[in-house]
Amino acid sequence: MSNAPFVEVKDLRRVFDVSKPWLNRVLEGGEKQYLKAVDGISFDIARGETFALVGESGSGKSTVARMVVGLLPPSGGGVTIDGVSMADAAQAAARQRLRRRIQMIFQDPYASLNPRWRVDRIVAEPIRAFDLIKGEREIANRVGELLSLVGLHPDDGKKFPHEFSGGQRQRIAIARALASNAEFIVCDEPTSALDVSVQAQILNLMRDLQDRLGLTYLFISHNLAVVRHMASRIGVMYLGRIVEVSGGRELFQAPKHPYTRMLLDAVPDIGMTGRQRVPVNGEIPNPINPPSGCPFNPRCPFANDRCRTERPPLDEGVACHAVHERRIDVPVAA
Amino acid sequence: MSEPVLSVRDLRVEFVTRRGILKAIDGVSFDIAKGEVLGVVGESGAGKSVTGSAVIGLIDPPGRIAGGEVRLGGQRIDNLSPEAMRRVRGKRIGMIFQDPLTSLNPLYRVGEQLVETIQTHTNLSNAGARKRAIELLAEVGIPAPERRIDGYPHEFSGGMRQRVVIALALCAEPELIIADEPTTALDVSVQAQIISLLKRLGREHGTAIMLVTHDMGVIAETADRVAVMYSGRIAEIGPVRQVVQTPLHPYAKGLMGAIPTLVQSSDDRLVQIPGSMPRLSAIPPGCPFHPRCPHAWDRCSRDRPDPIQHAEHRVACHLYDANDPTAKAHMIHTHAPLEEGVAS
Ligand SMILES: Nc1ncnc2c1ncn2[C@@H]1O[C@H](COP(=O)(O)OP(=O)(O)OP(=O)(O)O)[C@@H](O)[C@H]1O
Ligand SMILES: Nc1ncnc2c1ncn2[C@@H]1O[C@H](COP(=O)(O)OP(=O)(O)OP(=O)(O)O)[C@@H](O)[C@H]1O
Ligand code: SF4
Ligand SMILES: [Mg+2]
Ligand SMILES: [Mg+2]
């Protein structure tokens, strides 16, 4: 086995054309407009590891996920999984074989479940498509087993998606992802529709499966407590870029980037200790016309002229001039 | 005391299927006062969304309201004609659904949908309605609203779509908002924005809000009172501080205990309540939680617990039945002792 990481994301970019409709541009004037949803991000995931992406809504997490599984072509850069490029035409056959080893759990479970199929057919779909199990009885048994694993009942297979609650649908999507025996699962907000007890059940299950089968996860969530529980390394995204990447424990004990610090301060106070959630200051910037220099500078308490003009590189796991210049304390993890 | 904005009494909702009649909601009662936020939490599938849909008259066959009353500002609305109900919805009740895609038409630009909704409820001109739509988008935190207003729903991130839905619900300045998981897909900073927006609506416009969410942090910060649902019933309801910090019902205790935190060790397994919620076709007799309950005794599998007022909580659990001399004993003889409403 080579030492190359299982998943390698290099300088990944995606630009969307968000111009006004052609007619309006002609009538009202106006330029073509582009939105850099993902603006040059790189990370690796080792086999058997969980890498998490967190960050503000609209920062490009789902767009990264869709490019990683090959659902959306990148505008630049690339993704290599187990040595197979997700873009190279010459590797089309290898990519086809790779596909069955990758699954995605979507942020929006309902949109990803065929409303006209019964649940047992939905869950069995990857089993049939990849010919993983022979015989209808055996397939039905496996589907029942998968439904039980995610806390549903084997008999629920006879129902249609609309007969389920939001969280139950999310569990159907998870059961389907597990059905394929995938090695790499991209999870976009997999448990945000679940109550905390079922969430605990699913997260524990995902970790057990990882221990047992050596699964690799790309895990996207806005819930920092969940991310902390699941990920060995975490990338923090802001406006299409990774602004900090570090080990899970380190990120929470010693956040470096001012945005990461703000994010941690904004976590709601469940204990109701009276701690005021630190209000998040500043407007979310416009991704169509992002600030020059560091994208965080308009909201950053430490911004200076350099921050407003020069884009900080991702260095020592953090993209921040103030940290690089040691203008602000860098806490050390205990 | 003034009349509650929303009053729900003994609500029952059933789904008629080939497999029999499923009781999704079985005797749910609660009020929401003017300007009050009622948080609704509970197990996935417990009936939170169905309760919301029943209040706004959106239970489609094979589902039906099988009993009970829903009053809005004192007026019964559960028996209105579909036409009259349509007017109440949107005008007097705003809805934010769990699944943003169900409220947005993928074929129309976001602005068109907002302008249309605004014009149904006001007599603003096209330009005026468009201006109002941009204001609403700005209010829910969409950057560059004057540009994004011409985008299609699929061009928005999950979180931004949800904010558009919230803007839609605010169009008519309704007296009641039913928000089903409005912040589920949002990161903490946008979440904070939406929460303060909802709170401001309550404070400034007296809007009553029913807030369904799994996020206990959001509940703790936003809700005045909270209802914990289990298996189509309210297990416990009371002021948010009491219910979150010192829950009484064994299910509520389990739920609060399962909240992942930033302080526990990430090597630990998350706490989960053993077993799973009964399916609607097999709700056990007595207390629906008894097969999973560490305190259950024979009475629990026989009698259905009615809600009991206990301090500021209303709790549906025999443990708190002052007329049952044996109840207290079951509270003591368990591994995880219940402390009656005392913070640990
Ligand atoms: N098809 C598209 N056309 C135009 N813009 C798009 C498209 N898809 C995404 N975008 C934009 O790209 C940016 C990133 O979107 P993305 O869905 O990746 O965000 P996200 O980080 O997943 O956010 P959330 O936490 O809200 O789900 C957003 O500004 C979004 O509006
Ligand atoms: N159209 C339907 N036909 C049959 N059963 C249904 C239908 N819609 C909902 N149910 C059932 O009613 C119960 C309550 O569903 P509801 O959507 O209210 O749950 P919920 O509490 O909102 O859960 P979640 O937190 O997962 O969204 C579930 O068991 C669900 O399977
Ligand atoms: S009524 Fe009985 S079974 Fe139900 S929660 Fe209370 S103690 Fe447990
Ligand atoms: Mg997303
Ligand atoms: Mg729901």
GROMACS .gro file of C-alpha atoms in nm, chain A residues 113-129 136 139-140 143-144 147 154 156-161 172 176 179:
model
   33
  113LEU     CA    1  -3.529   0.983  -0.180
  114ASN     CA    2  -3.744   0.876  -0.474
  115PRO     CA    3  -4.099   0.956  -0.352
  116ARG     CA    4  -4.256   0.684  -0.568
  117TRP     CA    5  -4.042   0.401  -0.436
  118ARG     CA    6  -4.111   0.209  -0.121
  119VAL     CA    7  -3.841   0.239   0.140
  120ASP     CA    8  -3.719  -0.121   0.103
  121ARG     CA    9  -3.659  -0.059  -0.268
  122ILE     CA   10  -3.474   0.265  -0.191
  123VAL     CA   11  -3.246   0.099   0.061
  124ALA     CA   12  -3.191  -0.205  -0.163
  125GLU     CA   13  -3.103   0.008  -0.462
  126PRO     CA   14  -2.724   0.014  -0.412
  127ILE     CA   15  -2.731  -0.358  -0.324
  128ARG     CA   16  -2.898  -0.435  -0.656
  129ALA     CA   17  -2.703  -0.181  -0.861
  136GLU     CA   18  -3.450  -1.166  -0.299
  139ILE     CA   19  -3.164  -0.879   0.003
  140ALA     CA   20  -3.482  -0.835   0.207
  143VAL     CA   21  -3.258  -0.430   0.416
  144GLY     CA   22  -3.441  -0.520   0.736
  147LEU     CA   23  -3.337  -0.038   0.888
  154PRO     CA   24  -3.795  -0.383   0.916
  156ASP     CA   25  -4.110   0.027   0.772
  157GLY     CA   26  -3.968  -0.089   0.439
  158LYS     CA   27  -4.322  -0.125   0.308
  159LYS     CA   28  -4.394   0.247   0.341
  160PHE     CA   29  -4.325   0.545   0.116
  161PRO     CA   30  -4.094   0.832   0.211
  172ILE     CA   31  -3.354   0.603   0.553
  176ARG     CA   32  -2.912   0.345   0.201
  179ALA     CA   33  -2.623  -0.059   0.216
   0.00000   0.00000   0.00000
